CSV table of C-alpha atoms and ligand atoms in Angstrom, one decimal:
chain,number,residue,atom,x,y,z
A,261,MET,CA,18.2,19.8,80.1
A,262,LYS,CA,19.8,17.5,77.4
A,263,GLN,CA,21.1,19.5,74.5
A,264,GLN,CA,19.8,18.6,71.1
A,265,ASN,CA,22.3,17.2,68.6
A,266,ILE,CA,22.7,20.0,66.0
A,267,ARG,CA,23.1,17.5,63.2
A,268,HIS,CA,19.5,16.4,63.8
A,269,LEU,CA,18.2,19.7,62.7
A,270,SER,CA,17.1,20.4,59.1
A,271,LEU,CA,18.1,23.6,57.3
A,272,GLU,CA,14.6,25.0,57.9
A,273,GLU,CA,14.9,24.2,61.6
A,274,LEU,CA,18.3,25.9,61.8
A,275,GLU,CA,16.7,29.0,60.1
A,276,GLU,CA,13.9,29.0,62.7
A,277,TYR,CA,16.6,28.8,65.5
A,278,PHE,CA,18.6,31.7,64.1
A,279,SER,CA,15.5,33.9,63.8
A,280,SER,CA,14.5,32.9,67.4
A,281,ILE,CA,17.8,34.3,68.7
A,282,GLY,CA,17.5,37.4,66.5
A,283,ASP,CA,20.2,36.5,64.1
A,284,LYS,CA,20.3,36.6,60.3
A,285,LYS,CA,18.7,33.7,58.3
A,286,PHE,CA,21.8,33.2,56.2
A,287,ARG,CA,23.7,32.0,59.3
A,288,ALA,CA,21.6,28.8,59.0
A,289,GLN,CA,23.1,28.1,55.6
A,290,GLN,CA,26.6,28.9,56.9
A,291,VAL,CA,26.2,26.4,59.7
A,292,TYR,CA,24.6,23.8,57.5
A,293,ASN,CA,27.6,24.0,55.2
A,294,TRP,CA,30.0,23.3,58.1
A,295,LEU,CA,27.8,20.4,59.1
A,296,TRP,CA,27.4,18.7,55.8
A,297,VAL,CA,29.1,20.3,52.8
A,298,LYS,CA,32.6,21.0,54.1
A,299,PRO,CA,32.1,19.0,57.2
A,300,VAL,CA,33.9,19.9,60.4
A,301,GLN,CA,33.7,18.0,63.7
A,302,SER,CA,33.4,20.9,66.2
A,303,PHE,CA,31.8,24.4,66.6
A,304,ASP,CA,35.3,25.9,67.0
A,305,ALA,CA,36.1,24.9,63.4
A,306,MET,CA,33.3,27.0,62.0
A,307,THR,CA,35.6,29.9,61.4
A,308,ASN,CA,33.3,32.3,59.6
A,309,LEU,CA,31.1,32.6,62.8
A,310,SER,CA,32.0,35.0,65.5
A,311,LYS,CA,33.4,33.6,68.7
A,312,ASP,CA,30.3,34.7,70.6
A,313,LEU,CA,28.0,32.9,68.2
A,314,ARG,CA,30.1,29.7,68.5
A,315,GLU,CA,29.8,29.9,72.3
A,316,LYS,CA,26.1,30.4,72.0
A,317,LEU,CA,25.8,27.3,69.7
A,318,LYS,CA,27.8,25.3,72.3
A,319,GLU,CA,25.3,26.3,75.0
A,320,ASP,CA,22.3,25.4,72.9
A,321,PHE,CA,23.4,22.3,71.1
A,322,SER,CA,25.5,19.2,71.3
A,323,PHE,CA,27.8,18.2,68.4
A,324,PRO,CA,28.9,14.6,69.1
A,325,SER,CA,31.4,13.6,66.5
A,326,LEU,CA,34.2,11.1,65.8
A,327,ARG,CA,37.8,12.0,66.6
A,328,ILE,CA,40.8,10.5,65.0
A,329,ASP,CA,42.5,8.5,67.8
A,330,LEU,CA,45.3,6.6,65.9
A,331,THR,CA,46.5,6.4,62.3
A,332,GLN,CA,48.6,3.6,60.9
A,333,HIS,CA,50.3,3.6,57.5
A,334,SER,CA,50.9,0.4,55.6
A,335,ASP,CA,53.8,-0.2,53.2
A,336,ASP,CA,51.3,-0.5,50.4
A,337,GLY,CA,49.8,3.0,51.0
A,338,THR,CA,46.8,1.8,52.9
A,339,ILE,CA,45.9,3.9,55.9
A,340,LYS,CA,44.0,2.6,58.9
A,341,THR,CA,42.3,5.0,61.3
A,342,ARG,CA,41.0,4.3,64.7
A,343,PHE,CA,38.2,6.6,65.7
A,344,ALA,CA,37.1,7.5,69.2
A,345,ALA,CA,33.3,7.6,69.4
A,346,GLY,CA,32.5,9.4,72.7
A,347,VAL,CA,34.8,8.7,75.7
A,348,HIS,CA,34.7,4.9,75.8
A,349,HIS,CA,34.2,3.5,72.3
A,350,LYS,CA,36.5,3.0,69.3
A,351,THR,CA,35.9,2.0,65.8
A,352,GLU,CA,38.0,1.7,62.6
A,353,GLY,CA,38.0,2.8,59.0
A,354,VAL,CA,40.5,2.2,56.2
A,355,LEU,CA,41.6,4.3,53.2
A,356,ILE,CA,42.7,2.1,50.3
A,357,PRO,CA,44.4,4.0,47.5
A,358,THR,CA,45.1,2.8,44.0
A,359,GLU,CA,45.9,4.7,40.8
A,360,GLU,CA,42.3,5.0,39.7
A,361,ARG,CA,40.4,4.9,43.0
A,362,LYS,CA,40.5,6.1,46.6
A,363,THR,CA,38.2,3.8,48.6
A,364,ALA,CA,37.0,4.2,52.1
A,365,CYS,CA,36.1,1.0,54.0
A,366,VAL,CA,33.9,2.1,56.8
A,367,SER,CA,32.3,0.5,59.9
A,368,SER,CA,28.7,0.5,60.8
A,369,GLN,CA,28.9,-0.8,64.4
A,370,ILE,CA,31.3,-1.0,67.2
A,371,GLY,CA,32.2,-4.6,67.1
A,372,CYS,CA,29.8,-7.2,65.7
A,373,SER,CA,27.3,-9.7,67.0
A,374,LEU,CA,27.4,-12.2,64.1
A,375,GLY,CA,30.6,-14.0,65.1
A,376,CYS,CA,31.9,-15.1,61.7
A,377,LYS,CA,34.7,-17.5,62.5
A,378,PHE,CA,37.3,-15.9,60.2
A,379,CYS,CA,36.8,-12.3,61.2
A,380,ALA,CA,38.6,-10.6,64.1
A,381,THR,CA,35.7,-8.2,64.6
A,382,GLY,CA,33.4,-11.1,65.2
A,383,TYR,CA,35.5,-12.1,68.2
A,384,LEU,CA,34.9,-8.7,69.8
A,385,GLY,CA,31.2,-9.0,70.1
A,386,ARG,CA,28.9,-6.0,69.5
A,387,THR,CA,29.1,-3.0,71.8
A,388,ARG,CA,26.7,-0.6,70.0
A,389,ASN,CA,25.5,0.7,66.7
A,390,LEU,CA,27.2,3.8,65.2
A,391,ASN,CA,24.8,6.7,64.8
A,392,PHE,CA,24.3,8.1,61.3
A,393,ASP,CA,26.4,11.2,62.0
A,394,GLU,CA,29.2,9.1,63.3
A,395,ILE,CA,29.2,7.0,60.0
A,396,PHE,CA,29.1,10.3,58.1
A,397,ASP,CA,32.1,11.5,60.1
A,398,GLU,CA,34.1,8.4,59.2
A,399,VAL,CA,33.6,9.2,55.5
A,400,ALA,CA,34.2,12.9,55.9
A,401,LEU,CA,37.4,12.3,57.9
A,402,ILE,CA,38.8,9.7,55.5
A,403,ASN,CA,37.9,11.9,52.6
A,404,GLU,CA,40.0,14.7,54.2
A,405,GLN,CA,42.8,12.2,54.7
A,406,SER,CA,42.7,11.2,51.1
A,407,LEU,CA,42.8,14.8,49.9
A,408,GLN,CA,45.7,15.6,52.2
A,409,THR,CA,47.7,12.4,51.5
A,410,PHE,CA,46.9,11.8,47.8
A,411,GLY,CA,45.5,15.1,46.6
A,412,ALA,CA,42.3,13.3,45.6
A,413,LYS,CA,38.9,12.9,47.0
A,414,LEU,CA,37.3,9.6,47.8
A,415,THR,CA,35.8,7.8,44.7
A,416,ASN,CA,34.3,4.8,46.4
A,417,ILE,CA,32.9,3.7,49.8
A,418,VAL,CA,32.4,0.2,51.0
A,419,PHE,CA,30.6,-0.8,54.1
A,420,MET,CA,32.9,-3.7,54.9
A,421,GLY,CA,34.5,-2.5,58.1
A,422,MET,CA,33.3,-3.5,61.6
A,423,GLY,CA,29.7,-4.6,62.0
A,424,GLU,CA,26.8,-5.8,60.0
A,425,PRO,CA,25.3,-2.8,58.2
A,426,LEU,CA,21.8,-4.3,57.9
A,427,LEU,CA,21.6,-4.7,61.6
A,428,ASN,CA,22.0,-0.9,61.9
A,429,TYR,CA,19.7,-0.3,59.0
A,430,LYS,CA,18.3,3.1,59.8
A,431,ASN,CA,21.6,4.7,60.6
A,432,VAL,CA,23.3,3.3,57.6
A,433,LEU,CA,20.6,4.4,55.2
A,434,LYS,CA,20.5,7.9,56.8
A,435,ALA,CA,24.3,8.2,56.6
A,436,ILE,CA,24.2,7.2,52.9
A,437,GLU,CA,21.4,9.7,52.3
A,438,ARG,CA,23.7,12.5,53.8
A,439,ILE,CA,26.8,11.2,51.9
A,440,THR,CA,24.9,11.2,48.5
A,441,SER,CA,22.6,14.2,49.0
A,442,PRO,CA,23.3,17.2,46.6
A,443,ASP,CA,23.2,19.5,49.7
A,444,ALA,CA,25.8,17.5,51.5
A,445,LEU,CA,28.8,15.4,50.2
A,446,ALA,CA,27.0,14.7,46.9
A,447,MET,CA,28.8,11.4,46.2
A,448,SER,CA,27.2,9.0,43.7
A,449,PRO,CA,25.3,6.1,45.2
A,450,ARG,CA,26.6,3.8,42.5
A,451,ARG,CA,30.1,4.3,44.1
A,452,ILE,CA,28.8,2.9,47.4
A,453,THR,CA,28.6,-0.8,48.3
A,454,VAL,CA,26.9,-2.1,51.3
A,455,SER,CA,28.2,-5.6,52.2
A,456,THR,CA,26.0,-8.0,54.3
A,457,ALA,CA,26.6,-11.3,55.9
A,458,GLY,CA,23.0,-12.1,54.8
A,459,ILE,CA,20.0,-10.9,56.6
A,460,ALA,CA,17.1,-11.9,54.3
A,461,LYS,CA,14.4,-9.7,55.8
A,462,GLN,CA,16.6,-6.6,55.6
A,463,ILE,CA,17.7,-7.4,52.0
A,464,ARG,CA,14.0,-7.4,51.1
A,465,GLN,CA,13.6,-4.1,53.0
A,466,LEU,CA,16.4,-2.6,50.9
A,467,GLY,CA,14.4,-3.6,47.8
A,468,ASP,CA,11.2,-2.0,49.2
A,469,ASP,CA,13.2,1.1,50.0
A,470,GLN,CA,14.4,1.2,46.3
A,471,VAL,CA,18.0,1.9,47.3
A,472,LYS,CA,20.4,3.1,44.6
A,473,PHE,CA,23.7,1.9,46.1
A,474,LYS,CA,25.2,-1.5,45.4
A,475,LEU,CA,24.7,-4.6,47.5
A,476,ALA,CA,27.3,-7.3,48.1
A,477,LEU,CA,26.7,-10.6,49.8
A,478,SER,CA,29.5,-12.1,51.9
A,479,LEU,CA,28.9,-15.7,50.7
A,480,HIS,CA,32.2,-17.5,51.6
A,481,ALA,CA,30.7,-21.0,51.3
A,482,ALA,CA,28.1,-22.1,48.8
A,483,ASN,CA,26.4,-24.9,50.7
A,484,ASP,CA,24.5,-24.5,54.0
A,485,LYS,CA,26.5,-27.0,56.0
A,486,LYS,CA,29.9,-25.3,55.3
A,487,ARG,CA,28.4,-21.8,55.5
A,488,SER,CA,26.9,-22.4,58.9
A,489,GLU,CA,30.2,-23.7,60.1
A,490,ILE,CA,31.9,-20.4,59.5
A,491,MET,CA,28.9,-18.0,59.6
A,492,PRO,CA,26.4,-18.7,62.4
A,493,ILE,CA,23.9,-16.2,60.8
A,494,ASN,CA,23.4,-18.9,58.1
A,495,ASP,CA,21.5,-21.0,60.7
A,496,THR,CA,18.6,-18.5,60.6
A,497,ASN,CA,19.2,-17.1,57.1
A,498,ASN,CA,20.0,-20.1,54.9
A,499,LEU,CA,21.1,-19.9,51.3
A,500,LYS,CA,17.6,-20.5,49.9
A,501,SER,CA,16.2,-17.6,51.9
A,502,LEU,CA,19.1,-15.4,50.7
A,503,VAL,CA,18.7,-16.3,47.1
A,504,ASP,CA,15.0,-15.5,47.3
A,505,ALA,CA,15.7,-12.2,49.1
A,506,LEU,CA,18.4,-11.2,46.5
A,507,ASN,CA,16.0,-11.9,43.6
A,508,TYR,CA,13.4,-9.8,45.3
A,509,PHE,CA,16.0,-7.0,45.8
A,510,TYR,CA,16.8,-7.1,42.1
A,511,LYS,CA,13.2,-7.1,41.1
A,512,GLN,CA,12.6,-3.9,43.1
A,513,THR,CA,15.8,-2.1,42.3
A,514,LYS,CA,17.4,-3.6,39.1
A,515,ASN,CA,20.7,-3.4,41.0
A,516,GLU,CA,22.9,-6.5,40.3
A,517,ILE,CA,24.5,-8.1,43.3
A,518,THR,CA,28.2,-8.8,43.9
A,519,PHE,CA,29.3,-11.9,45.8
A,520,GLU,CA,32.3,-11.9,48.1
A,521,TYR,CA,34.0,-15.3,48.6
A,522,ILE,CA,37.1,-15.7,50.8
A,523,LEU,CA,39.2,-18.7,49.9
A,524,PHE,CA,40.2,-20.9,52.8
A,525,ASP,CA,42.7,-23.7,52.3
A,526,ASN,CA,41.1,-27.2,52.2
A,527,PHE,CA,37.7,-25.8,53.2
A,528,ASN,CA,36.0,-24.1,50.3
A,529,ASP,CA,38.7,-24.0,47.6
A,530,SER,CA,38.1,-27.3,45.7
A,531,LEU,CA,36.7,-27.4,42.2
A,532,LYS,CA,33.5,-29.0,43.7
A,533,ASP,CA,33.2,-25.9,45.9
A,534,ALA,CA,33.6,-23.8,42.7
A,535,ASP,CA,30.8,-25.7,41.1
A,536,GLU,CA,28.5,-25.0,44.0
A,537,LEU,CA,29.5,-21.4,43.9
A,538,ILE,CA,28.6,-21.3,40.2
A,539,LYS,CA,25.2,-22.8,40.9
A,540,ILE,CA,24.4,-20.0,43.4
A,541,TYR,CA,25.7,-17.4,41.1
A,542,ARG,CA,23.4,-18.6,38.3
A,543,GLN,CA,20.3,-18.4,40.7
A,544,VAL,CA,20.8,-14.6,41.4
A,545,PRO,CA,21.2,-11.6,39.1
A,546,ALA,CA,24.9,-11.2,40.1
A,547,ASP,CA,27.4,-9.1,38.2
A,548,LEU,CA,30.6,-10.3,39.8
A,549,ILE,CA,32.2,-12.6,42.3
A,550,ASN,CA,35.1,-11.1,44.2
A,551,ILE,CA,37.5,-13.9,45.2
A,552,ILE,CA,39.3,-12.6,48.3
A,553,GLU,CA,42.6,-13.6,49.7
A,554,TYR,CA,42.3,-14.8,53.3
A,555,ASN,CA,44.1,-12.7,55.9
A,556,PRO,CA,45.2,-14.7,58.9
A,557,ILE,CA,44.0,-13.5,62.4
A,558,ASP,CA,45.2,-14.6,65.8
A,559,TYR,CA,41.9,-16.3,66.8
A,560,ALA,CA,41.2,-18.6,63.9
A,561,HIS,CA,42.9,-21.7,62.4
A,562,PHE,CA,42.2,-21.0,58.7
A,563,LYS,CA,44.9,-20.8,56.2
A,564,LYS,CA,45.3,-19.2,52.8
A,565,PRO,CA,45.4,-21.7,49.8
A,566,SER,CA,48.5,-21.9,47.6
A,567,GLU,CA,48.7,-19.7,44.5
A,568,ASP,CA,48.2,-22.8,42.3
A,569,LYS,CA,44.9,-23.6,44.0
A,570,VAL,CA,43.7,-20.0,43.8
A,571,ASN,CA,44.5,-19.9,40.1
A,572,ALA,CA,42.8,-23.3,39.5
A,573,PHE,CA,39.7,-22.0,41.3
A,574,LEU,CA,39.6,-18.8,39.3
A,575,GLN,CA,40.2,-20.5,36.0
A,576,HIS,CA,37.4,-22.9,36.7
A,577,LEU,CA,35.0,-20.0,37.3
A,578,GLU,CA,36.2,-18.3,34.1
A,579,LYS,CA,35.8,-21.4,32.1
A,580,ASN,CA,32.2,-21.5,33.2
A,581,ARG,CA,31.8,-17.8,32.1
A,582,VAL,CA,31.5,-16.5,35.6
A,583,ASN,CA,32.7,-12.9,36.0
A,584,ALA,CA,35.2,-13.3,38.8
A,585,ARG,CA,38.2,-11.4,39.9
A,586,LEU,CA,40.8,-11.9,42.6
A,587,ARG,CA,41.0,-9.2,45.2
A,588,ARG,CA,44.4,-9.0,46.7
A,589,SER,CA,44.8,-8.0,50.3
A,590,ARG,CA,45.8,-4.5,51.2
A,591,GLY,CA,47.1,-3.2,54.5
A,592,LYS,CA,47.9,-6.6,56.0
A,593,ASP,CA,51.0,-5.3,57.9
A,594,ILE,CA,48.8,-3.0,59.9
A,595,ASP,CA,45.9,-5.4,60.4
A,596,ALA,CA,43.7,-3.3,58.1
A,597,ALA,CA,42.9,-6.0,55.6
A,598,CYS,CA,39.5,-7.7,55.2
A,599,GLY,CA,38.4,-9.4,58.4
A,600,GLN,CA,41.3,-8.0,60.5
A,601,LEU,CA,39.7,-5.0,62.1
A,602,ALA,CA,39.8,-5.4,65.9
A,603,ASN,CA,41.0,-2.1,67.4
A,604,LYS,CA,44.5,-3.4,67.8
A,605,GLU,CA,47.5,-1.1,68.0
B,89,SF4,S1,32.5,-10.7,58.7
B,89,SF4,FE1,31.2,-8.9,59.0
B,89,SF4,S2,29.3,-9.8,59.8
B,89,SF4,FE2,30.9,-11.3,60.1
B,89,SF4,S3,31.6,-11.0,62.2
B,89,SF4,FE3,32.9,-9.8,60.8
B,89,SF4,S4,32.1,-7.8,60.8
B,89,SF4,FE4,30.5,-9.2,61.6
């Protein structure tokens, strides 16, 4: 018979299980703490349980979890981790340290089906969704890494790794519920950002679900023709549908939206492009535009604009009272920067 995943049991169900095997009720809380509060990734790591009880749990339940497969350290302090999910699958997460913040950039899928032309993950295709407990493991393991390396816990989480989070909607929301729940990791939802390439229907669903975390839209081009050229998802979710969905999201949640905009040389970096970006910004309750440095990947022909062009673009936004900031790349030397995750060694 297929064993049940122990992380799919509530605390009450664990209590029922322990009374059914004639053990004390408080064992349930002990196990629950190992699963969610001080999370471990195996029964053997539950050190306050007897060896016999750990063996009994192994007989009765499965405990599928991510394992660290490879860790790479960048010169700038960024750490990229490749995780093994089961026997055959790999995914990646990144720890980005600064003085004030320790940010985990996590993946929601193995690969991605959306095929954005500037993104290494897009060229892999999608293998499968990550389960909610696997996403939780990414955060828990990167948190542990942050504590061990920098002596500080994670302060922020961004869903900007592999995959489109809104195409793995249920698992992403359930993982965030566990990450933010007071009886689990208890992180603030305001420190979590889910970044989407733009799935209008699911953005509306986030509004209906009254989520508390922040939402970012990977815009990258502010007219449909250019956006469809680099992001095929725009063919079915055009800018008008996204603007409407983001306004609906704001109406339901009162959460302002962040735009992400990668600058590509001679593609979307002119002042005319900046004007189009400003136009979209004004149609949506947005609090910020992150202007992102492009990180070259093997598959694509895009280039990064000169510093002068980047500055001119930013100054134009500022002159028009747009709240914009330049986000410099981190972890480029280990292919950990934005758009570079592709399970390379
Ligand atoms: S940018 Fe995001 S949505 Fe687009 S292919 Fe890459 S991972 Fe997928």
